[in-house]
Short mmCIF file of C-alpha atoms and ligand atoms in Angstrom, two decimals:
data_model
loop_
_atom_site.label_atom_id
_atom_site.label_comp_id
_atom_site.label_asym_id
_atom_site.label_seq_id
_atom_site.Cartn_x
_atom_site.Cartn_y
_atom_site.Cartn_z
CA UNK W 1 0.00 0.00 0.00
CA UNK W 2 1.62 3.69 -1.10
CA UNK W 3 0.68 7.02 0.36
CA UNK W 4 0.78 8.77 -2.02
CA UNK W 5 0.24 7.25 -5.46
CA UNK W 6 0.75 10.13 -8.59
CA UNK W 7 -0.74 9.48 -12.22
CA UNK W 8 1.67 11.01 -14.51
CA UNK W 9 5.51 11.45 -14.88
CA UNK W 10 5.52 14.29 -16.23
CA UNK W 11 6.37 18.50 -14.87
CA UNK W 12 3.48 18.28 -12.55
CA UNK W 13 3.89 14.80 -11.14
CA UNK W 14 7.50 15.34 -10.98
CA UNK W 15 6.96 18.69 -9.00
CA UNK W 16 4.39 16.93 -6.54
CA UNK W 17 6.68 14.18 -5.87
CA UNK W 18 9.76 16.26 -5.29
CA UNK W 19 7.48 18.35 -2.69
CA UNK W 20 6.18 15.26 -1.30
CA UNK W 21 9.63 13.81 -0.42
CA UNK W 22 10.84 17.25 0.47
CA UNK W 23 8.29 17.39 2.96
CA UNK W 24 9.51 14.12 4.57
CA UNK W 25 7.56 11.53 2.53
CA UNK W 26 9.41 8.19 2.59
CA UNK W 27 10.72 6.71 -1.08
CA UNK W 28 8.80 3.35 -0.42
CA UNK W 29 5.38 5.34 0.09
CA UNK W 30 5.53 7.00 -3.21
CA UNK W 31 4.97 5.89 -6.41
CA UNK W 32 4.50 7.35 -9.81
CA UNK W 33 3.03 5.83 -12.80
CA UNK W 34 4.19 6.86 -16.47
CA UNK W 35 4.89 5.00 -19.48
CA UNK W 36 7.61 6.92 -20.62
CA UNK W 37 11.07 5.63 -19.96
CA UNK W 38 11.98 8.32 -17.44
CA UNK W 39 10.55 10.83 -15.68
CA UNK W 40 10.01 14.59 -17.51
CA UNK W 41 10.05 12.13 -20.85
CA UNK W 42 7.23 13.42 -22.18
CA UNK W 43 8.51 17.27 -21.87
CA UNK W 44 11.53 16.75 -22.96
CA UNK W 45 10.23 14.79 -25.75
CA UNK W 46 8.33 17.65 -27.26
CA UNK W 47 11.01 20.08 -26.51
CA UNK W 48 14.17 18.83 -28.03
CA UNK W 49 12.25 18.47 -31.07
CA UNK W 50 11.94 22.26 -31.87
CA UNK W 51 15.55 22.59 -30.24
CA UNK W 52 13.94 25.11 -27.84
CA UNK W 53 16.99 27.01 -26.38
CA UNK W 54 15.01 29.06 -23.32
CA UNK W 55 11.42 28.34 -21.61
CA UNK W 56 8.98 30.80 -22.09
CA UNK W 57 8.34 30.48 -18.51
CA UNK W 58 10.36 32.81 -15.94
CA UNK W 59 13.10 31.55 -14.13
CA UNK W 60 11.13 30.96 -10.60
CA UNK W 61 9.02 27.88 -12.51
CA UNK W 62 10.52 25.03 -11.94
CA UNK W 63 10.24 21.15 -10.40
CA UNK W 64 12.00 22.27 -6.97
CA UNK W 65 9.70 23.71 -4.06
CA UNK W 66 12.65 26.55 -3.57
CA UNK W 67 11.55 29.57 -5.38
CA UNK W 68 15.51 30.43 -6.18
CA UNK W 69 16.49 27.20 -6.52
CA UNK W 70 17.33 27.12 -9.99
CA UNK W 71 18.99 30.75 -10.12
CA UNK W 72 21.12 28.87 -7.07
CA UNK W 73 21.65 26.49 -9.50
CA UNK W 74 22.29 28.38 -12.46
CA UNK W 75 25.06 30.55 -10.63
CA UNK W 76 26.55 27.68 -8.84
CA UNK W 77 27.01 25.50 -12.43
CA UNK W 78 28.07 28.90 -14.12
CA UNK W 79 26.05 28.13 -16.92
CA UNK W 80 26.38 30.65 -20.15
CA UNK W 81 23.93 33.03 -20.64
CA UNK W 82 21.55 31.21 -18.04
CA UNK W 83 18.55 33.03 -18.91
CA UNK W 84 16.81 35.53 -21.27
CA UNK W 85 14.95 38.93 -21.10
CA UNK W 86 13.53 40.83 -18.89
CA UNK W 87 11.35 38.07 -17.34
CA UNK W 88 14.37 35.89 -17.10
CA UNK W 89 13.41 32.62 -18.80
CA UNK W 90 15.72 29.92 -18.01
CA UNK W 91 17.79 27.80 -20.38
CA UNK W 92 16.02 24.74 -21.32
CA UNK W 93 18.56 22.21 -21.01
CA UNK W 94 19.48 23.52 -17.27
CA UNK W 95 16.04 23.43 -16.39
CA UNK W 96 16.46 19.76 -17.10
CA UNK W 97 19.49 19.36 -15.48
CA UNK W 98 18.37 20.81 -12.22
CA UNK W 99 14.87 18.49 -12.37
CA UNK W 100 17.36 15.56 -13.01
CA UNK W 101 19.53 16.84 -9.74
CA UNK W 102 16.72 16.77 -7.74
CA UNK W 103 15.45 13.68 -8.94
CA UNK W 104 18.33 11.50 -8.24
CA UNK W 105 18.73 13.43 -4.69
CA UNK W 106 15.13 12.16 -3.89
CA UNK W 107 15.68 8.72 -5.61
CA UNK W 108 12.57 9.85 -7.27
CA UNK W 109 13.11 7.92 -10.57
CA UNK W 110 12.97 4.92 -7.97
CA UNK W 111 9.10 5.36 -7.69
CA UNK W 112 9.02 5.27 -10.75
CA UNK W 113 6.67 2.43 -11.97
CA UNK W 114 6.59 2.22 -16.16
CA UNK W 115 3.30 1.90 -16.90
CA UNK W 116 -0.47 3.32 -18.00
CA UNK W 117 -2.86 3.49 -15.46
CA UNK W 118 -5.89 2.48 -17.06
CA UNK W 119 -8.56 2.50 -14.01
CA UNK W 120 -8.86 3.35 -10.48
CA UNK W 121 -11.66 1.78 -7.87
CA UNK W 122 -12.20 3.05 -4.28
CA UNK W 123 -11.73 0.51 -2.05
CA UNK W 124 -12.82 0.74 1.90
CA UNK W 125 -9.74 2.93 3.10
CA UNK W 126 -8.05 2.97 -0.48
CA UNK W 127 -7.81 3.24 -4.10
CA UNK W 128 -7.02 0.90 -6.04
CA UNK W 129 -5.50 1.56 -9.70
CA UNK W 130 -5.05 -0.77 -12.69
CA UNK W 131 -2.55 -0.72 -14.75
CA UNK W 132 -1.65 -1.35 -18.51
CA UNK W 133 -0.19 -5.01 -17.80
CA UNK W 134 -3.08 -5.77 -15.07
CA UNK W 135 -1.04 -5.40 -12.04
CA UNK W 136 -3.20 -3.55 -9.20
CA UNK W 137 -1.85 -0.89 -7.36
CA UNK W 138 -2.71 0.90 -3.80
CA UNK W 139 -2.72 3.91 -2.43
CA UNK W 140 -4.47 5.69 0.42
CA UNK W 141 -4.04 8.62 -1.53
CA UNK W 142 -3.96 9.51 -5.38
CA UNK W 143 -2.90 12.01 -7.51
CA UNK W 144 -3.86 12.57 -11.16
CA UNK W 145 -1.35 14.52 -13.18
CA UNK W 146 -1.67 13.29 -16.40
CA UNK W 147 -1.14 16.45 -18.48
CA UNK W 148 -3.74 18.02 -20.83
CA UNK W 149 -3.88 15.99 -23.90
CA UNK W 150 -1.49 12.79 -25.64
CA UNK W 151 -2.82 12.53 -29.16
CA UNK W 152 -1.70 15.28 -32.02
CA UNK W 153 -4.28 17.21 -33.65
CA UNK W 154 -4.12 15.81 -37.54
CA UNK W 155 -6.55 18.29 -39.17
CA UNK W 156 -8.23 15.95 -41.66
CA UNK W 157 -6.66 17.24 -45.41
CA UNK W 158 -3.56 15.81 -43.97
CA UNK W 159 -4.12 12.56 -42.77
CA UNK W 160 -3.03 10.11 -45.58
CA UNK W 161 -0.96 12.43 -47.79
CA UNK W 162 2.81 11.33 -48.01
CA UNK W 163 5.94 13.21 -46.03
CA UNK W 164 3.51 14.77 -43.36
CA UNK W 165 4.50 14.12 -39.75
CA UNK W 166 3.40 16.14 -36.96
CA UNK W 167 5.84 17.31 -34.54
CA UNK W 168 4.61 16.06 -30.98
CA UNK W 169 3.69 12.37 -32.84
CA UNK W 170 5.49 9.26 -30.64
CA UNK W 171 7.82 8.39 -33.21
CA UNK W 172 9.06 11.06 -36.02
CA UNK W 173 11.06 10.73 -39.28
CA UNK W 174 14.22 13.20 -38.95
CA UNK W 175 15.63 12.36 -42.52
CA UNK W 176 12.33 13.19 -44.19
CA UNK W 177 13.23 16.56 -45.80
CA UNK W 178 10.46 18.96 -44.75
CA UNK W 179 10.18 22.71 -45.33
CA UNK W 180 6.80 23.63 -45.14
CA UNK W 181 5.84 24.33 -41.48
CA UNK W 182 1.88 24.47 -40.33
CA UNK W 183 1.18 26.54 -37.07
CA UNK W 184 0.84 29.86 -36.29
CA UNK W 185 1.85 29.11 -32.13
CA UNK W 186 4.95 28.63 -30.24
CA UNK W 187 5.69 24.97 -31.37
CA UNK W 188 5.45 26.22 -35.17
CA UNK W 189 7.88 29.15 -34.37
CA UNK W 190 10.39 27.14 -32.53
CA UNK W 191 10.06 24.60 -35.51
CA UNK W 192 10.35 27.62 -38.20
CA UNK W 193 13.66 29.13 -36.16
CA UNK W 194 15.24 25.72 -35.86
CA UNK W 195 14.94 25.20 -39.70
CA UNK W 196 16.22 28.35 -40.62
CA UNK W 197 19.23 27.60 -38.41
CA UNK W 198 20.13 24.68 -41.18
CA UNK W 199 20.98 27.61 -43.51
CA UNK W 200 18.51 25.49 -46.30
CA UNK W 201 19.16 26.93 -50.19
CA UNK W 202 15.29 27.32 -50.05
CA UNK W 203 13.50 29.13 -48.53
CA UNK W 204 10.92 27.84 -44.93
CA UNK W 205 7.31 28.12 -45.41
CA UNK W 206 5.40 28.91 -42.76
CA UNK W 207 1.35 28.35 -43.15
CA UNK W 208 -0.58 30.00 -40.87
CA UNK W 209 -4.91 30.13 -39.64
CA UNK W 210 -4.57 33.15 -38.44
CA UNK W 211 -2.19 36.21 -37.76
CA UNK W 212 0.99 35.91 -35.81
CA UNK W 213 0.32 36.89 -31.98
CA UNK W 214 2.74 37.97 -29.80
CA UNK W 215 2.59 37.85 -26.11
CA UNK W 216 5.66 37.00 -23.44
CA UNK W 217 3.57 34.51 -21.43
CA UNK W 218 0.63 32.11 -22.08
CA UNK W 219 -1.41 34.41 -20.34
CA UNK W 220 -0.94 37.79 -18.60
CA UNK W 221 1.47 37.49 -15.90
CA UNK W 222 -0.50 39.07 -13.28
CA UNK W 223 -2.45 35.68 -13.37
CA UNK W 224 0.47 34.06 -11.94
CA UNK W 225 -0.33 36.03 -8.32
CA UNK W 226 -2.68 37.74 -6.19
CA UNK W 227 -3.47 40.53 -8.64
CA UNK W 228 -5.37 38.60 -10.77
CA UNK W 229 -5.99 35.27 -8.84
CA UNK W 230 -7.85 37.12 -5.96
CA UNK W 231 -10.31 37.64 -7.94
CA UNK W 232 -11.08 34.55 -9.49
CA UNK W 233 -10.82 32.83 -6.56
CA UNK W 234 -13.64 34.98 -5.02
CA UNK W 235 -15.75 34.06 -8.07
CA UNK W 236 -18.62 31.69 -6.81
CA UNK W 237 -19.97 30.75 -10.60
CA UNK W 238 -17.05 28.04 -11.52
CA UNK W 239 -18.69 28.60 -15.24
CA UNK W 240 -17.38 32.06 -14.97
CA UNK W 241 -13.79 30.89 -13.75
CA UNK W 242 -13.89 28.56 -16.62
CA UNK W 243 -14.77 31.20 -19.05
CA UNK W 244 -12.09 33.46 -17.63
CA UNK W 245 -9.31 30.79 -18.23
CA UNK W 246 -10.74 30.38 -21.71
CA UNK W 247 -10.59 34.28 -22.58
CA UNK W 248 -7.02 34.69 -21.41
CA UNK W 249 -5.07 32.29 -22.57
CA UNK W 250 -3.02 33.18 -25.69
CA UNK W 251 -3.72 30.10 -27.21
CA UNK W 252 -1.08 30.19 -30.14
CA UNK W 253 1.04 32.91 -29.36
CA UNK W 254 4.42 33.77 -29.10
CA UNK W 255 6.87 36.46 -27.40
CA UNK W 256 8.04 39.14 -28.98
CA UNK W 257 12.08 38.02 -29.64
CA UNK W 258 10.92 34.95 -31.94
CA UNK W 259 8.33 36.90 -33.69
CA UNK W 260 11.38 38.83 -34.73
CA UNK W 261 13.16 36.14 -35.98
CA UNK W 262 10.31 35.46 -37.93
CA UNK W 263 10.28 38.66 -39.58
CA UNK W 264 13.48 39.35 -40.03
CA UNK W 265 14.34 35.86 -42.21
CA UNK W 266 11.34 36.95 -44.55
CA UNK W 267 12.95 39.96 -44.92
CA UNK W 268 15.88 38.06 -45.93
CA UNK W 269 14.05 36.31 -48.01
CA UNK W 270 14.15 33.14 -45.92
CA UNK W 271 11.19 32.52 -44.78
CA UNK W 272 7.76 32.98 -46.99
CA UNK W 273 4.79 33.25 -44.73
CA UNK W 274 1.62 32.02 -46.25
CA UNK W 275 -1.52 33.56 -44.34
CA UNK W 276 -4.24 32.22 -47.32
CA UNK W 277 -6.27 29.44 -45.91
CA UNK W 278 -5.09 25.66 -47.29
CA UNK W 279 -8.01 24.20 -49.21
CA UNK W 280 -6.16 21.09 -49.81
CA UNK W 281 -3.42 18.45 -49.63
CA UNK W 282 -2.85 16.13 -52.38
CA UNK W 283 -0.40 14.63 -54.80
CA UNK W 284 2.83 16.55 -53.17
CA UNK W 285 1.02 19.84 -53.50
CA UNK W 286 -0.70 22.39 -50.66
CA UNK W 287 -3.35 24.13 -52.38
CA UNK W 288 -4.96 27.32 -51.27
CA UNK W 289 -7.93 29.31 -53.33
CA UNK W 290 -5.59 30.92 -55.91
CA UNK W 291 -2.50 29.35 -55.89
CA UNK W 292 -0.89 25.64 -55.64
CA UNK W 293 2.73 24.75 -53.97
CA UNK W 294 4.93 21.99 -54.23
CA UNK W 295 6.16 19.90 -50.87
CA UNK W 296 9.07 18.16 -50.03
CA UNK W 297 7.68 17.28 -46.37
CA UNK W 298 5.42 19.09 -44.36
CA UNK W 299 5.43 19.15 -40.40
CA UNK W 300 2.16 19.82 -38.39
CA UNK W 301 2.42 21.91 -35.32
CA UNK W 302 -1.36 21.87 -34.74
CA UNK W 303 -1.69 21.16 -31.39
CA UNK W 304 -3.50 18.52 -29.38
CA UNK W 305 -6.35 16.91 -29.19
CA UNK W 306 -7.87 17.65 -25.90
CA UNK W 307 -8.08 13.68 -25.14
CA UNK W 308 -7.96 13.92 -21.06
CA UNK W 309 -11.40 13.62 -19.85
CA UNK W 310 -11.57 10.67 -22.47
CA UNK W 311 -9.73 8.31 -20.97
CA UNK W 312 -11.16 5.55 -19.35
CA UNK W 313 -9.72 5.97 -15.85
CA UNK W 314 -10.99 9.56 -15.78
CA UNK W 315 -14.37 8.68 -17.20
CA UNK W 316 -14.72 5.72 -14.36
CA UNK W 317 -14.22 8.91 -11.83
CA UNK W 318 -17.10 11.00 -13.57
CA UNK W 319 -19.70 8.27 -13.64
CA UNK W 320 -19.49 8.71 -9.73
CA UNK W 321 -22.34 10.64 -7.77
CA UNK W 322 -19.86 12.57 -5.95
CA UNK W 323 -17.53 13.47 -8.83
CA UNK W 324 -18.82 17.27 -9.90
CA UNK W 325 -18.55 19.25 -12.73
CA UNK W 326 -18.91 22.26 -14.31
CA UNK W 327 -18.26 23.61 -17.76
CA UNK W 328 -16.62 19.90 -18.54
CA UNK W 329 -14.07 20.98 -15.24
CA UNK W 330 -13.56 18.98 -11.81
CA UNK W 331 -15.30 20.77 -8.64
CA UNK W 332 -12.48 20.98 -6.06
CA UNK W 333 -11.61 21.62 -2.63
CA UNK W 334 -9.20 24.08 -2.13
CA UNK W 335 -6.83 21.65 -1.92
CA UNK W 336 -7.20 20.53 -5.17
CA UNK W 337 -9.19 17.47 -3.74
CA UNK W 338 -12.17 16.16 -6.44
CA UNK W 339 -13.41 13.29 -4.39
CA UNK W 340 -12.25 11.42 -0.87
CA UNK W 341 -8.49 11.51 -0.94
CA UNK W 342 -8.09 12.06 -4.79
CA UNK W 343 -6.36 14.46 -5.97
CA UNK W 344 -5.78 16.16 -9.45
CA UNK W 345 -3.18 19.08 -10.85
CA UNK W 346 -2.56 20.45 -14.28
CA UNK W 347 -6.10 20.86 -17.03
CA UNK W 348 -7.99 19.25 -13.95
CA UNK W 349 -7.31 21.58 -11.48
CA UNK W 350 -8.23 24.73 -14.00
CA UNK W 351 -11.69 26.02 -11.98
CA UNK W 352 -8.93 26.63 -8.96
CA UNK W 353 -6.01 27.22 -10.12
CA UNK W 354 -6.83 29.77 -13.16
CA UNK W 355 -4.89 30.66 -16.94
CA UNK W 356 -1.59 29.25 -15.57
CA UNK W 357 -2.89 25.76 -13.91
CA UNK W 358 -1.60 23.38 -16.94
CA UNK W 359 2.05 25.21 -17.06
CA UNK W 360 4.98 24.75 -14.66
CA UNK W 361 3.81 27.23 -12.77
CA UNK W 362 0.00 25.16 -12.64
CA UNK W 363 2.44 22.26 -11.15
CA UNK W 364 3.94 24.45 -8.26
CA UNK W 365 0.53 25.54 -7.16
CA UNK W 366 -0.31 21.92 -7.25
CA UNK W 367 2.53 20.79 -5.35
CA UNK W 368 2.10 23.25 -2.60
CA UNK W 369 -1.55 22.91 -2.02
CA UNK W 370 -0.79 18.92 -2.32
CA UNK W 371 1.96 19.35 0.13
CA UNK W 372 0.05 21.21 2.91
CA UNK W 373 -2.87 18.23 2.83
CA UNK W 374 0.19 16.02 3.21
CA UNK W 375 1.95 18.22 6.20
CA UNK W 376 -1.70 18.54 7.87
CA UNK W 377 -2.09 14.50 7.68
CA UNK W 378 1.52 14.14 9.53
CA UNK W 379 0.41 16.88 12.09
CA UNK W 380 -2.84 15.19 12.85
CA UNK W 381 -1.35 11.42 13.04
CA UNK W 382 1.54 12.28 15.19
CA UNK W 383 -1.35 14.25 17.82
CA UNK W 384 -3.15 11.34 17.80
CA UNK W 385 0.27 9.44 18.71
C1 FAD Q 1 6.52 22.77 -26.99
C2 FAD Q 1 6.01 23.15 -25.66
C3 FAD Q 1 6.66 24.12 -24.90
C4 FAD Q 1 6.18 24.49 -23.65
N1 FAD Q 1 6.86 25.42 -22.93
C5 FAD Q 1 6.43 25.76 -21.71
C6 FAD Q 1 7.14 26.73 -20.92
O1 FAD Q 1 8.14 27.28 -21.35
N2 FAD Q 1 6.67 27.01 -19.67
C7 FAD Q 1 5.56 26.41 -19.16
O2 FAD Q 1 5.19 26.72 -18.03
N3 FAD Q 1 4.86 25.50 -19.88
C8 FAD Q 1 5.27 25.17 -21.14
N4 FAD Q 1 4.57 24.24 -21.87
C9 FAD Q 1 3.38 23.66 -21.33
C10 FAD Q 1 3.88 22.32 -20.73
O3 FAD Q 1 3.40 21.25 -21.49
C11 FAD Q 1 3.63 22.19 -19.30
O4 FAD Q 1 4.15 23.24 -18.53
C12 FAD Q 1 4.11 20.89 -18.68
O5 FAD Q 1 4.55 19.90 -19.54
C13 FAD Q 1 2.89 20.42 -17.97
O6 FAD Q 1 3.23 19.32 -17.22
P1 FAD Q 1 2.23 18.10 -17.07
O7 FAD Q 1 2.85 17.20 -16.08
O8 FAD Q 1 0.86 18.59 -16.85
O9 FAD Q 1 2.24 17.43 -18.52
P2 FAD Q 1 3.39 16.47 -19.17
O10 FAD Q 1 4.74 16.99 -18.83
O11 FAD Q 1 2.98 16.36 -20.58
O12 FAD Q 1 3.16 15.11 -18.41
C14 FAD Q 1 1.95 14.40 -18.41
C15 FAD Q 1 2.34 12.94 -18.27
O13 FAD Q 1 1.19 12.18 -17.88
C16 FAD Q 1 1.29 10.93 -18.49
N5 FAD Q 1 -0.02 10.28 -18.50
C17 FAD Q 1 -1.18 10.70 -19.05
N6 FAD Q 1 -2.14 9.79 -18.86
C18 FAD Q 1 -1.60 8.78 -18.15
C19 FAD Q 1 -2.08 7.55 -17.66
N7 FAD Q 1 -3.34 7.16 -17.83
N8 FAD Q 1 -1.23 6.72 -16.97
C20 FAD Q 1 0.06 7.09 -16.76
N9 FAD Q 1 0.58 8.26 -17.22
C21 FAD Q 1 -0.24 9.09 -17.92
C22 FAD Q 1 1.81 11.25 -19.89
O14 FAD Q 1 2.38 10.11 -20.48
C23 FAD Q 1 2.84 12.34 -19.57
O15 FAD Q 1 4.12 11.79 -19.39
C24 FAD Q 1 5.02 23.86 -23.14
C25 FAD Q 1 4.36 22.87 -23.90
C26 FAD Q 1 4.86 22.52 -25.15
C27 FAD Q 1 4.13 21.46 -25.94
#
């Protein structure tokens, strides 16, 4: 029997755990469950792809509970131009490194159980939570941090046409030659910039829905405190609070410095940006009203589908009476708690945790709220001791 039992390997199960054993919770009471081959896989999976250099995150989100922990860590490791900007976002691959320092310091990667979960039961004093190869699992407590979505958004006209691959698929093609880029977010631009960087003889396309948008954050930083979140925490109507995350999120946005990049290699004559609407895909060609264009390969950064609250384990939580929603959104407790001793972080969290809750910063919030349930429980046993 775990404690604690987390769903998910990924920023916000990592951040939980670390918190948890930071907080005193023993290795052998812990366990998290993610099919990827190590923890953060996921992440760093769809980041090294695009060759992102810096977060777009500040340097205070991170896995570790400290604040200044990574700026410790930054300065201590004397790492090159650590971060960027006047919001200071940290560099990628040090971000990483500090996650996998912390990791192996907790012997969190220990816990570590490769594996789906594919259903969970509530027992008498426990869940209980199936996994992928049928072993059973329990835990007096569980947490679900299972990210926002796993399957890439393949809009349709793309589906069976040769040399297309979207960027966040499992397994991807690096030789095919592809210089046609569709996106017009963050994934897209890091795609477009990393290109570029392989000094091509032609020139990048870049297909885009709608115009370029340029903001530094995902949504406007006074979300990620007391300015903002004051307010929608005061907000009784959780379908307001879910309309509120909603409206300010810059879905598909990017800050300013790679929006420059953009502009200044179609300037050069690098990069052609195509803002028509595609019409169709066929026979090596993207066609738009007036025109038709030759492909080599094409890569898709289209997003997600938003394939959480499909998955089995979560639907076997909905069907119960004391599971509520609203607006498609878990009901919490302040403490992030959706039913007896389950608890949930990241897209699932969003009616109390606001525009930032599936970012790293989402994961901290998680992780503290997570960790005061878990300093509370210690409190209370070692009273009744
Ligand atoms: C290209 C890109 C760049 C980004 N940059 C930033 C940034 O700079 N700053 C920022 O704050 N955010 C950024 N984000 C958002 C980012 O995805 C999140 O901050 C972070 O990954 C969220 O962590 P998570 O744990 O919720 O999701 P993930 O890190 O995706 O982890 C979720 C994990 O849950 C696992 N899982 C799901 N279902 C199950 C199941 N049934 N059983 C077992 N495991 C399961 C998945 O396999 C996955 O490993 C970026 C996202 C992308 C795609």
């Amino acid at each position: 029997m775990y404690e604690w039992l987390i769903i998910g390997g990924g920023v916000h199960a990592t951040t939980i755990g670390l918190q948890l054993r930071y907080l005193g919770l023993p290795v052998e009471q812990l366990a998290l469950v993610d099919s990827h081959e190590k923890l953060m896989g996921n992440f760093k999976m769809q980041t090294s792809r695009l060759s992102m250099p810096y977060l777009r995150s500040p340097l205070v989100h991170h896995c570790h509970p400290e604040p200044f922990d990574l700026k410790k860590f930054a300065k201590h490791h004397q790492y090159a131009q650590a971060m960027i900007g006047q919001y200071q976002r940290p560099r990628l691959d040090m971000f990483f490194d500090h996650t996998e320092q912390w990791i192996e310091t907790y012997s969190l990667e220990d816990t570590h159980i490769q594996q789906d979960a594919i259903d969970i039961e509530q027992k008498d004093n426990h869940w209980e939570v199936t996994l992928e190869n049928g072993q059973l699992l329990q835990a007096r407590h569980v947490v679900l941090a299972m990210g926002t979505h796993r399957t890439p958004n393949v809009p349709d006209m793309y589906a069976e046409q040769p040399d297309v691959q979207h960027i966040h698929q499992k397994e991807i093609d690096i030789h095919t030659h592809a210089s046609h880029v569709i996106g017009s977010g963050i994934s897209a631009a890091h795609l477009v910039i990393k290109l570029l960087g392989e000094e091509r003889s032609e020139p990048i396309h870049l297909w885009v829905k709608k115009q370029l948008e340029v903001f530094d954050f995902d949504a406007d930083p006074g979300w990620l405190g007391p300015k903002n979140m004051r307010g929608f925490q005061c907000e009784k109507d959780l379908a307001k609070r879910a309309e509120i995350n909603c409206n300010e999120r810059h879905k598909g946005s990017m800050p300013k410095e790679m929006y420059m990049k953009l502009m200044h290699a179609q300037e050069a004559g690098n990069l052609i940006i195509h803002e028509t609407p595609i019409t169709k895909v066929a026979h090596h060609k993207i066609y738009t009203e007036h025109e038709s264009v030759d492909y080599d390969g094409i890569y898709l950064a289209t997003g997600f589908k938003m394939d959480l609250m499909q998955q089995p384990l979560i639907q076997s939580i909905i069907q119960r009476k004391d599971a509520q929603m609203v607006s498609g959104y878990p009901v919490l407790t302040t403490s992030l708690e959706w039913v007896d001793n389950l608890y949930v972080s990241g897209m699932l969290a969003d009616l109390e945790l606001g525009p930032f809750a599936r970012n790293i910063m989402g994961g901290r919030m998680a992780a503290q709220r997570i960790g005061e349930v878990f300093v509370k429980e210690q409190a209370a046993l070692k009273k009744a001791m």
